PDB file of C-alpha atoms in Angstrom:
ATOM      1  CA  MET P   1     -45.162 -57.654  43.943  1.00 49.00           C
ATOM      2  CA  ALA P   2     -43.432 -60.622  42.309  1.00 57.00           C
ATOM      3  CA  HIS P   3     -40.011 -61.623  43.517  1.00 61.00           C
ATOM      4  CA  SER P   4     -37.255 -60.723  41.103  1.00 64.00           C
ATOM      5  CA  PRO P   5     -34.280 -63.108  41.386  1.00 69.00           C
ATOM      6  CA  GLU P   6     -30.888 -61.541  41.955  1.00 72.00           C
ATOM      7  CA  ARG P   7     -27.969 -62.373  39.709  1.00 85.00           C
ATOM      8  CA  VAL P   8     -24.999 -63.715  41.652  1.00 90.00           C
ATOM      9  CA  GLU P   9     -21.802 -61.809  40.942  1.00 94.00           C
ATOM     10  CA  GLU P  10     -18.870 -64.048  40.052  1.00 96.00           C
ATOM     11  CA  PHE P  11     -15.159 -63.437  40.505  1.00 97.00           C
ATOM     12  CA  VAL P  12     -12.135 -64.792  38.611  1.00 97.00           C
ATOM     13  CA  CYS P  13      -8.922 -65.712  40.446  1.00 96.00           C
ATOM     14  CA  GLU P  14      -6.063 -63.727  38.898  1.00 95.00           C
ATOM     15  CA  ASP P  15      -3.614 -66.594  39.444  1.00 95.00           C
ATOM     16  CA  CYS P  16      -5.415 -69.645  38.036  1.00 96.00           C
ATOM     17  CA  GLN P  17      -8.543 -68.142  36.406  1.00 95.00           C
ATOM     18  CA  VAL P  18     -10.987 -70.344  38.349  1.00 97.00           C
ATOM     19  CA  THR P  19     -14.397 -68.667  38.721  1.00 97.00           C
ATOM     20  CA  HIS P  20     -16.019 -68.374  42.155  1.00 97.00           C
ATOM     21  CA  ALA P  21     -19.535 -67.300  43.136  1.00 96.00           C
ATOM     22  CA  GLY P  22     -19.485 -64.195  45.304  1.00 95.00           C
ATOM     23  CA  THR P  23     -20.505 -64.328  48.954  1.00 93.00           C
ATOM     24  CA  PRO P  24     -23.821 -62.492  49.478  1.00 90.00           C
ATOM     25  CA  VAL P  25     -23.875 -59.670  52.036  1.00 90.00           C
ATOM     26  CA  GLN P  26     -26.781 -57.373  52.865  1.00 84.00           C
ATOM     27  CA  GLY P  27     -26.478 -54.142  50.862  1.00 75.00           C
ATOM     28  CA  SER P  28     -27.489 -50.676  52.002  1.00 75.00           C
ATOM     29  CA  SER P  29     -30.389 -50.638  49.490  1.00 74.00           C
ATOM     30  CA  GLY P  30     -31.932 -53.775  51.014  1.00 73.00           C
ATOM     31  CA  GLY P  31     -30.712 -56.090  48.272  1.00 76.00           C
ATOM     32  CA  HIS P  32     -27.583 -58.181  48.285  1.00 81.00           C
ATOM     33  CA  GLU P  33     -24.077 -57.260  47.270  1.00 88.00           C
ATOM     34  CA  PHE P  34     -21.472 -59.901  46.569  1.00 92.00           C
ATOM     35  CA  GLU P  35     -17.889 -60.101  47.826  1.00 95.00           C
ATOM     36  CA  PRO P  36     -15.083 -62.242  46.429  1.00 96.00           C
ATOM     37  CA  PRO P  37     -13.840 -65.142  48.551  1.00 96.00           C
ATOM     38  CA  VAL P  38     -10.932 -64.588  50.921  1.00 96.00           C
ATOM     39  CA  SER P  39      -8.825 -67.083  48.977  1.00 97.00           C
ATOM     40  CA  CYS P  40      -9.158 -69.278  45.899  1.00 97.00           C
ATOM     41  CA  GLY P  41     -10.275 -72.835  46.618  1.00 95.00           C
ATOM     42  CA  ALA P  42      -8.095 -74.152  43.787  1.00 97.00           C
ATOM     43  CA  CYS P  43      -4.747 -72.381  44.203  1.00 98.00           C
ATOM     44  CA  GLY P  44      -4.965 -70.279  47.370  1.00 98.00           C
ATOM     45  CA  GLY P  45      -4.649 -66.983  45.463  1.00 97.00           C
ATOM     46  CA  THR P  46      -6.103 -63.866  47.062  1.00 97.00           C
ATOM     47  CA  GLU P  47      -6.595 -61.492  44.115  1.00 96.00           C
ATOM     48  CA  PHE P  48      -9.950 -61.586  42.294  1.00 96.00           C
ATOM     49  CA  VAL P  49     -11.585 -59.636  39.483  1.00 96.00           C
ATOM     50  CA  SER P  50     -15.323 -59.471  38.790  1.00 95.00           C
ATOM     51  CA  THR P  51     -16.253 -61.499  35.695  1.00 94.00           C
ATOM     52  CA  GLU P  52     -17.811 -58.313  34.279  1.00 92.00           C
ATOM     53  CA  GLU P  53     -14.404 -56.600  34.478  1.00 93.00           C
ATOM     54  CA  TRP P  54     -12.298 -59.610  33.501  1.00 91.00           C
ATOM     55  CA  ILE P  55     -12.197 -58.780  29.785  1.00 89.00           C
ATOM     56  CA  HIS P  56     -10.813 -55.322  30.600  1.00 88.00           C
ATOM     57  CA  HIS P  57      -8.439 -56.476  33.336  1.00 81.00           C
ATOM     58  CA  ARG P  58      -4.723 -56.224  32.837  1.00 72.00           C
ATOM     59  CA  LYS P  59      -2.306 -57.686  35.325  1.00 66.00           C
TER      60      LYS P  59
END
């Protein structure tokens, strides 16, 4: 079976809108799930929204 690359989930910092790649963690289905960083590398913010949800996000 050919390897199918996984798409990395990205997260947007609510404070400064910098995008971060999610941290991969082993998922229950054997694939990876992605978690947001603990804090933003640019501003130190701690609230993140998935890029897929960003367009629908309201602060």
